[in-house]
């Protein structure tokens, strides 16, 4: 199974070069921008039109903190189902024997969508992610994996979710897919990484760089299992 992992297109999805020979495309959040859900809705629907037209057999979508029209219910799971796109929100699907979990939730930062206080996320990951998940798709990364950014004091920090990393260590999926934390100044978060103590491949599929929207800094990641 050859998988194309993309994330954080922020309306620039048409700039992507669609690779050949892909069996599954997985999107891990932020296809849109506006905080206002009614302004957000047309952007999400334009992404659905593009995503559904890709000549790729299996398509999976997880929302992100900018996809406010989905959180508000203006765009629903039925809208994705009607276009043969699997929408995952704290849920699993099994495709050709591969069990995939997806969730849009990220640690709280500002007033955006699908965010929860960090101390509440552990309950989600332990209660929702099955022990036998082969792929985990979450909008934000686990702590320490492709998650570097600058805080409000311009200090470098790892801003991923520690409780998610704890659950990944327990489950040890084949793939841990996320986005949310873009490339930033001299930081490159897009790409893949591994840990010597885990079989899991970590992928940040974000395709933009902060402050440079309008052109892409990545074309996502291709993974094979």
PDB file of C-alpha atoms in Angstrom:
ATOM      1  CA  UNK A   1       0.000   0.000   0.000  1.00  0.00           C
ATOM      2  CA  UNK A   2       1.553   3.289  -1.140  1.00  0.00           C
ATOM      3  CA  UNK A   3       0.267   6.278   0.852  1.00  0.00           C
ATOM      4  CA  UNK A   4       0.501   9.993   0.071  1.00  0.00           C
ATOM      5  CA  UNK A   5       0.297  11.992   3.294  1.00  0.00           C
ATOM      6  CA  UNK A   6      -0.569  15.696   3.030  1.00  0.00           C
ATOM      7  CA  UNK A   7      -1.688  18.333   5.496  1.00  0.00           C
ATOM      8  CA  UNK A   8      -2.170  22.069   6.029  1.00  0.00           C
ATOM      9  CA  UNK A   9      -2.830  23.091   2.458  1.00  0.00           C
ATOM     10  CA  UNK A  10      -4.727  26.192   3.668  1.00  0.00           C
ATOM     11  CA  UNK A  11      -6.522  26.582   0.270  1.00  0.00           C
ATOM     12  CA  UNK A  12      -3.358  26.012  -1.810  1.00  0.00           C
ATOM     13  CA  UNK A  13      -4.107  22.349  -2.568  1.00  0.00           C
ATOM     14  CA  UNK A  14      -4.145  22.939  -6.327  1.00  0.00           C
ATOM     15  CA  UNK A  15      -0.411  23.743  -6.200  1.00  0.00           C
ATOM     16  CA  UNK A  16       0.349  20.172  -5.159  1.00  0.00           C
ATOM     17  CA  UNK A  17       1.849  17.801  -7.692  1.00  0.00           C
ATOM     18  CA  UNK A  18      -0.184  14.612  -7.405  1.00  0.00           C
ATOM     19  CA  UNK A  19       2.238  11.657  -7.448  1.00  0.00           C
ATOM     20  CA  UNK A  20       1.588   8.584  -9.556  1.00  0.00           C
ATOM     21  CA  UNK A  21       1.017   5.071  -8.318  1.00  0.00           C
ATOM     22  CA  UNK A  22      -0.636   6.069  -5.040  1.00  0.00           C
ATOM     23  CA  UNK A  23      -3.168   3.700  -3.418  1.00  0.00           C
ATOM     24  CA  UNK A  24      -4.301   5.949  -0.563  1.00  0.00           C
ATOM     25  CA  UNK A  25      -4.170   9.667   0.189  1.00  0.00           C
ATOM     26  CA  UNK A  26      -4.472  10.801   3.814  1.00  0.00           C
ATOM     27  CA  UNK A  27      -5.117  14.425   4.725  1.00  0.00           C
ATOM     28  CA  UNK A  28      -4.491  15.410   8.338  1.00  0.00           C
ATOM     29  CA  UNK A  29      -6.199  18.774   8.658  1.00  0.00           C
ATOM     30  CA  UNK A  30      -6.382  22.476   7.797  1.00  0.00           C
ATOM     31  CA  UNK A  31      -7.602  22.647   4.231  1.00  0.00           C
ATOM     32  CA  UNK A  32      -9.060  26.084   5.004  1.00  0.00           C
ATOM     33  CA  UNK A  33      -8.367  29.306   6.910  1.00  0.00           C
ATOM     34  CA  UNK A  34     -11.139  31.518   8.369  1.00  0.00           C
ATOM     35  CA  UNK A  35     -12.138  31.276  12.012  1.00  0.00           C
ATOM     36  CA  UNK A  36     -15.706  32.243  11.061  1.00  0.00           C
ATOM     37  CA  UNK A  37     -17.401  28.975  10.030  1.00  0.00           C
ATOM     38  CA  UNK A  38     -19.652  30.591   7.427  1.00  0.00           C
ATOM     39  CA  UNK A  39     -16.666  32.092   5.606  1.00  0.00           C
ATOM     40  CA  UNK A  40     -14.813  28.838   6.123  1.00  0.00           C
ATOM     41  CA  UNK A  41     -17.423  26.591   4.519  1.00  0.00           C
ATOM     42  CA  UNK A  42     -16.801  27.511   0.833  1.00  0.00           C
ATOM     43  CA  UNK A  43     -13.078  26.824   1.256  1.00  0.00           C
ATOM     44  CA  UNK A  44     -13.714  23.363   2.703  1.00  0.00           C
ATOM     45  CA  UNK A  45     -16.181  22.535  -0.046  1.00  0.00           C
ATOM     46  CA  UNK A  46     -13.698  23.571  -2.741  1.00  0.00           C
ATOM     47  CA  UNK A  47     -11.132  21.267  -1.130  1.00  0.00           C
ATOM     48  CA  UNK A  48     -13.645  18.385  -1.105  1.00  0.00           C
ATOM     49  CA  UNK A  49     -14.259  18.920  -4.824  1.00  0.00           C
ATOM     50  CA  UNK A  50     -10.528  18.705  -5.533  1.00  0.00           C
ATOM     51  CA  UNK A  51      -9.856  15.818  -3.145  1.00  0.00           C
ATOM     52  CA  UNK A  52     -12.712  13.691  -4.436  1.00  0.00           C
ATOM     53  CA  UNK A  53     -11.511  14.106  -8.040  1.00  0.00           C
ATOM     54  CA  UNK A  54      -8.049  12.670  -7.365  1.00  0.00           C
ATOM     55  CA  UNK A  55      -7.401   9.409  -9.216  1.00  0.00           C
ATOM     56  CA  UNK A  56      -6.542   7.612  -5.972  1.00  0.00           C
ATOM     57  CA  UNK A  57      -8.653   4.694  -4.776  1.00  0.00           C
ATOM     58  CA  UNK A  58      -8.783   5.400  -1.031  1.00  0.00           C
ATOM     59  CA  UNK A  59      -9.158   8.903   0.437  1.00  0.00           C
ATOM     60  CA  UNK A  60      -9.097   9.734   4.156  1.00  0.00           C
ATOM     61  CA  UNK A  61      -9.735  13.149   5.693  1.00  0.00           C
ATOM     62  CA  UNK A  62      -9.138  14.380   9.230  1.00  0.00           C
ATOM     63  CA  UNK A  63     -10.054  17.972  10.113  1.00  0.00           C
ATOM     64  CA  UNK A  64      -7.791  20.571  11.718  1.00  0.00           C
ATOM     65  CA  UNK A  65      -8.067  23.603  13.962  1.00  0.00           C
ATOM     66  CA  UNK A  66      -8.741  25.911  10.980  1.00  0.00           C
ATOM     67  CA  UNK A  67     -11.591  23.781   9.611  1.00  0.00           C
ATOM     68  CA  UNK A  68     -14.224  25.610  11.632  1.00  0.00           C
ATOM     69  CA  UNK A  69     -17.166  24.860   9.324  1.00  0.00           C
ATOM     70  CA  UNK A  70     -16.716  21.155  10.055  1.00  0.00           C
ATOM     71  CA  UNK A  71     -16.679  21.651  13.806  1.00  0.00           C
ATOM     72  CA  UNK A  72     -19.783  23.869  13.480  1.00  0.00           C
ATOM     73  CA  UNK A  73     -21.579  21.172  11.449  1.00  0.00           C
ATOM     74  CA  UNK A  74     -21.962  23.242   8.280  1.00  0.00           C
ATOM     75  CA  UNK A  75     -19.910  20.566   6.516  1.00  0.00           C
ATOM     76  CA  UNK A  76     -20.684  17.063   7.757  1.00  0.00           C
ATOM     77  CA  UNK A  77     -19.446  13.507   7.513  1.00  0.00           C
ATOM     78  CA  UNK A  78     -22.224  12.880   5.002  1.00  0.00           C
ATOM     79  CA  UNK A  79     -20.697  15.499   2.701  1.00  0.00           C
ATOM     80  CA  UNK A  80     -17.452  13.521   2.689  1.00  0.00           C
ATOM     81  CA  UNK A  81     -19.184  10.142   2.426  1.00  0.00           C
ATOM     82  CA  UNK A  82     -21.124  11.400  -0.585  1.00  0.00           C
ATOM     83  CA  UNK A  83     -17.846  12.030  -2.367  1.00  0.00           C
ATOM     84  CA  UNK A  84     -16.327   8.641  -1.419  1.00  0.00           C
ATOM     85  CA  UNK A  85     -14.030  10.230   1.189  1.00  0.00           C
ATOM     86  CA  UNK A  86     -13.633   8.593   4.594  1.00  0.00           C
ATOM     87  CA  UNK A  87     -14.024  11.238   7.307  1.00  0.00           C
ATOM     88  CA  UNK A  88     -12.550  10.234  10.680  1.00  0.00           C
ATOM     89  CA  UNK A  89     -13.283  11.992  13.961  1.00  0.00           C
ATOM     90  CA  UNK A  90     -12.121   9.927  16.936  1.00  0.00           C
ATOM     91  CA  UNK A  91     -12.962   6.859  14.886  1.00  0.00           C
ATOM     92  CA  UNK A  92     -11.376   3.946  13.037  1.00  0.00           C
ATOM     93  CA  UNK A  93     -11.703   2.415   9.609  1.00  0.00           C
ATOM     94  CA  UNK A  94     -10.092  -0.724   8.195  1.00  0.00           C
ATOM     95  CA  UNK A  95      -9.049  -0.671   4.540  1.00  0.00           C
ATOM     96  CA  UNK A  96      -7.432  -3.723   2.932  1.00  0.00           C
ATOM     97  CA  UNK A  97      -6.552  -5.042   6.381  1.00  0.00           C
ATOM     98  CA  UNK A  98      -4.990  -1.774   7.578  1.00  0.00           C
ATOM     99  CA  UNK A  99      -6.666  -0.270  10.642  1.00  0.00           C
ATOM    100  CA  UNK A 100      -6.600   3.529  10.684  1.00  0.00           C
ATOM    101  CA  UNK A 101      -7.547   5.896  13.501  1.00  0.00           C
ATOM    102  CA  UNK A 102      -8.218   9.599  12.909  1.00  0.00           C
ATOM    103  CA  UNK A 103      -8.851  12.600  15.157  1.00  0.00           C
ATOM    104  CA  UNK A 104      -8.818  16.389  14.634  1.00  0.00           C
ATOM    105  CA  UNK A 105      -8.021  17.332  18.235  1.00  0.00           C
ATOM    106  CA  UNK A 106      -4.960  19.353  19.243  1.00  0.00           C
ATOM    107  CA  UNK A 107      -3.836  21.016  22.484  1.00  0.00           C
ATOM    108  CA  UNK A 108      -5.571  24.310  23.193  1.00  0.00           C
ATOM    109  CA  UNK A 109      -3.834  27.358  21.721  1.00  0.00           C
ATOM    110  CA  UNK A 110      -5.922  30.410  20.914  1.00  0.00           C
ATOM    111  CA  UNK A 111      -9.592  30.244  19.953  1.00  0.00           C
ATOM    112  CA  UNK A 112      -9.658  27.739  17.122  1.00  0.00           C
ATOM    113  CA  UNK A 113     -11.540  24.552  16.310  1.00  0.00           C
ATOM    114  CA  UNK A 114     -11.181  21.011  17.669  1.00  0.00           C
ATOM    115  CA  UNK A 115      -8.950  22.063  20.568  1.00  0.00           C
ATOM    116  CA  UNK A 116      -8.901  20.773  24.135  1.00  0.00           C
ATOM    117  CA  UNK A 117      -6.843  21.537  27.222  1.00  0.00           C
ATOM    118  CA  UNK A 118      -3.748  19.357  27.298  1.00  0.00           C
ATOM    119  CA  UNK A 119      -4.798  17.579  30.487  1.00  0.00           C
ATOM    120  CA  UNK A 120      -8.030  16.427  28.785  1.00  0.00           C
ATOM    121  CA  UNK A 121      -6.427  14.882  25.716  1.00  0.00           C
ATOM    122  CA  UNK A 122      -5.047  11.790  27.430  1.00  0.00           C
ATOM    123  CA  UNK A 123      -8.608  10.596  28.013  1.00  0.00           C
ATOM    124  CA  UNK A 124      -9.334  10.861  24.284  1.00  0.00           C
ATOM    125  CA  UNK A 125      -6.233   8.997  23.142  1.00  0.00           C
ATOM    126  CA  UNK A 126      -6.602   6.184  25.682  1.00  0.00           C
ATOM    127  CA  UNK A 127     -10.329   5.845  25.162  1.00  0.00           C
ATOM    128  CA  UNK A 128     -10.457   6.204  21.382  1.00  0.00           C
ATOM    129  CA  UNK A 129      -7.260   4.748  19.887  1.00  0.00           C
ATOM    130  CA  UNK A 130      -7.447   0.963  19.651  1.00  0.00           C
ATOM    131  CA  UNK A 131      -4.401  -1.046  20.699  1.00  0.00           C
ATOM    132  CA  UNK A 132      -4.193  -2.648  17.255  1.00  0.00           C
ATOM    133  CA  UNK A 133      -4.271   0.553  15.166  1.00  0.00           C
ATOM    134  CA  UNK A 134      -1.807   0.365  12.264  1.00  0.00           C
ATOM    135  CA  UNK A 135      -1.976   4.067  11.373  1.00  0.00           C
ATOM    136  CA  UNK A 136      -2.785   6.994  13.659  1.00  0.00           C
ATOM    137  CA  UNK A 137      -3.787  10.244  11.945  1.00  0.00           C
ATOM    138  CA  UNK A 138      -4.093  13.313  14.167  1.00  0.00           C
ATOM    139  CA  UNK A 139      -3.932  16.964  13.152  1.00  0.00           C
ATOM    140  CA  UNK A 140      -1.212  17.868  15.665  1.00  0.00           C
ATOM    141  CA  UNK A 141       2.026  15.942  16.247  1.00  0.00           C
ATOM    142  CA  UNK A 142       3.081  14.014  19.331  1.00  0.00           C
ATOM    143  CA  UNK A 143       5.610  15.838  21.473  1.00  0.00           C
ATOM    144  CA  UNK A 144       9.194  15.679  20.242  1.00  0.00           C
ATOM    145  CA  UNK A 145       8.453  14.646  16.676  1.00  0.00           C
ATOM    146  CA  UNK A 146       8.558  17.319  13.957  1.00  0.00           C
ATOM    147  CA  UNK A 147       6.929  19.827  16.310  1.00  0.00           C
ATOM    148  CA  UNK A 148       9.408  22.706  16.753  1.00  0.00           C
ATOM    149  CA  UNK A 149       8.066  26.243  16.758  1.00  0.00           C
ATOM    150  CA  UNK A 150       8.671  29.625  18.379  1.00  0.00           C
ATOM    151  CA  UNK A 151       6.527  30.712  21.300  1.00  0.00           C
ATOM    152  CA  UNK A 152       5.250  34.266  21.872  1.00  0.00           C
ATOM    153  CA  UNK A 153       8.609  35.161  23.414  1.00  0.00           C
ATOM    154  CA  UNK A 154      10.455  33.890  20.307  1.00  0.00           C
ATOM    155  CA  UNK A 155      11.798  30.938  22.265  1.00  0.00           C
ATOM    156  CA  UNK A 156      12.089  27.599  20.493  1.00  0.00           C
ATOM    157  CA  UNK A 157       9.834  24.900  21.906  1.00  0.00           C
ATOM    158  CA  UNK A 158       8.481  21.451  21.149  1.00  0.00           C
ATOM    159  CA  UNK A 159       4.744  22.091  21.075  1.00  0.00           C
ATOM    160  CA  UNK A 160       3.430  18.607  20.302  1.00  0.00           C
ATOM    161  CA  UNK A 161       1.192  16.575  22.612  1.00  0.00           C
ATOM    162  CA  UNK A 162       2.941  14.504  25.274  1.00  0.00           C
ATOM    163  CA  UNK A 163      -0.101  12.356  26.046  1.00  0.00           C
ATOM    164  CA  UNK A 164      -0.392  11.477  22.347  1.00  0.00           C
ATOM    165  CA  UNK A 165       3.252  10.404  22.308  1.00  0.00           C
ATOM    166  CA  UNK A 166       2.621   8.235  25.365  1.00  0.00           C
ATOM    167  CA  UNK A 167      -0.221   6.479  23.537  1.00  0.00           C
ATOM    168  CA  UNK A 168       1.873   6.056  20.381  1.00  0.00           C
ATOM    169  CA  UNK A 169       4.577   4.364  22.458  1.00  0.00           C
ATOM    170  CA  UNK A 170       1.956   1.966  23.848  1.00  0.00           C
ATOM    171  CA  UNK A 171       0.285   1.167  20.514  1.00  0.00           C
ATOM    172  CA  UNK A 172       3.421   1.433  18.333  1.00  0.00           C
ATOM    173  CA  UNK A 173       1.552   1.868  15.043  1.00  0.00           C
ATOM    174  CA  UNK A 174       3.320   1.499  11.719  1.00  0.00           C
ATOM    175  CA  UNK A 175       2.635   5.154  10.864  1.00  0.00           C
ATOM    176  CA  UNK A 176       1.925   8.247  12.992  1.00  0.00           C
ATOM    177  CA  UNK A 177       0.675  10.993  10.654  1.00  0.00           C
ATOM    178  CA  UNK A 178       0.166  14.645  11.602  1.00  0.00           C
ATOM    179  CA  UNK A 179       0.602  18.235  10.452  1.00  0.00           C
ATOM    180  CA  UNK A 180      -0.411  21.489  12.212  1.00  0.00           C
ATOM    181  CA  UNK A 181       3.162  22.646  12.939  1.00  0.00           C
ATOM    182  CA  UNK A 182       4.431  24.115   9.677  1.00  0.00           C
ATOM    183  CA  UNK A 183       7.928  24.913   8.589  1.00  0.00           C
ATOM    184  CA  UNK A 184       8.886  28.187  10.277  1.00  0.00           C
ATOM    185  CA  UNK A 185      11.799  30.521   9.503  1.00  0.00           C
ATOM    186  CA  UNK A 186      14.853  28.257   9.791  1.00  0.00           C
ATOM    187  CA  UNK A 187      12.881  25.255  11.094  1.00  0.00           C
ATOM    188  CA  UNK A 188      11.887  22.320   8.901  1.00  0.00           C
ATOM    189  CA  UNK A 189       9.098  20.212  10.382  1.00  0.00           C
ATOM    190  CA  UNK A 190       7.724  18.721   7.159  1.00  0.00           C
ATOM    191  CA  UNK A 191       9.057  15.244   6.453  1.00  0.00           C
ATOM    192  CA  UNK A 192       9.481  11.966   8.293  1.00  0.00           C
ATOM    193  CA  UNK A 193      11.383  10.777  11.325  1.00  0.00           C
ATOM    194  CA  UNK A 194      11.841   7.661  13.439  1.00  0.00           C
ATOM    195  CA  UNK A 195      12.907   6.826  16.981  1.00  0.00           C
ATOM    196  CA  UNK A 196      15.409   4.014  17.596  1.00  0.00           C
ATOM    197  CA  UNK A 197      13.151   2.458  20.244  1.00  0.00           C
ATOM    198  CA  UNK A 198      10.029   2.319  18.041  1.00  0.00           C
ATOM    199  CA  UNK A 199       9.065   0.743  14.725  1.00  0.00           C
ATOM    200  CA  UNK A 200       6.749   3.711  14.057  1.00  0.00           C
ATOM    201  CA  UNK A 201       7.439   6.146  11.213  1.00  0.00           C
ATOM    202  CA  UNK A 202       6.402   9.692  12.132  1.00  0.00           C
ATOM    203  CA  UNK A 203       5.262  11.966   9.288  1.00  0.00           C
ATOM    204  CA  UNK A 204       4.498  15.688   9.276  1.00  0.00           C
ATOM    205  CA  UNK A 205       2.620  16.286   6.027  1.00  0.00           C
ATOM    206  CA  UNK A 206       2.286  20.085   6.253  1.00  0.00           C
ATOM    207  CA  UNK A 207       3.047  21.719   2.898  1.00  0.00           C
ATOM    208  CA  UNK A 208       3.359  25.427   3.796  1.00  0.00           C
ATOM    209  CA  UNK A 209       5.787  27.656   5.685  1.00  0.00           C
ATOM    210  CA  UNK A 210       4.557  30.222   8.196  1.00  0.00           C
ATOM    211  CA  UNK A 211       4.646  33.721   6.733  1.00  0.00           C
ATOM    212  CA  UNK A 212       5.020  32.393   3.200  1.00  0.00           C
ATOM    213  CA  UNK A 213       1.530  31.184   2.308  1.00  0.00           C
ATOM    214  CA  UNK A 214       0.878  31.243  -1.418  1.00  0.00           C
ATOM    215  CA  UNK A 215       3.616  28.812  -2.349  1.00  0.00           C
ATOM    216  CA  UNK A 216       4.397  25.345  -1.086  1.00  0.00           C
ATOM    217  CA  UNK A 217       7.509  24.245   0.780  1.00  0.00           C
ATOM    218  CA  UNK A 218       6.645  20.546   0.620  1.00  0.00           C
ATOM    219  CA  UNK A 219       4.608  18.190  -1.523  1.00  0.00           C
ATOM    220  CA  UNK A 220       3.720  15.916   1.380  1.00  0.00           C
ATOM    221  CA  UNK A 221       5.280  12.537   2.128  1.00  0.00           C
ATOM    222  CA  UNK A 222       5.020   9.187   0.376  1.00  0.00           C
ATOM    223  CA  UNK A 223       5.021   6.171   2.674  1.00  0.00           C
ATOM    224  CA  UNK A 224       4.640   2.483   1.958  1.00  0.00           C
ATOM    225  CA  UNK A 225       3.343  -0.313   4.177  1.00  0.00           C
TER     226      UNK A 225
END
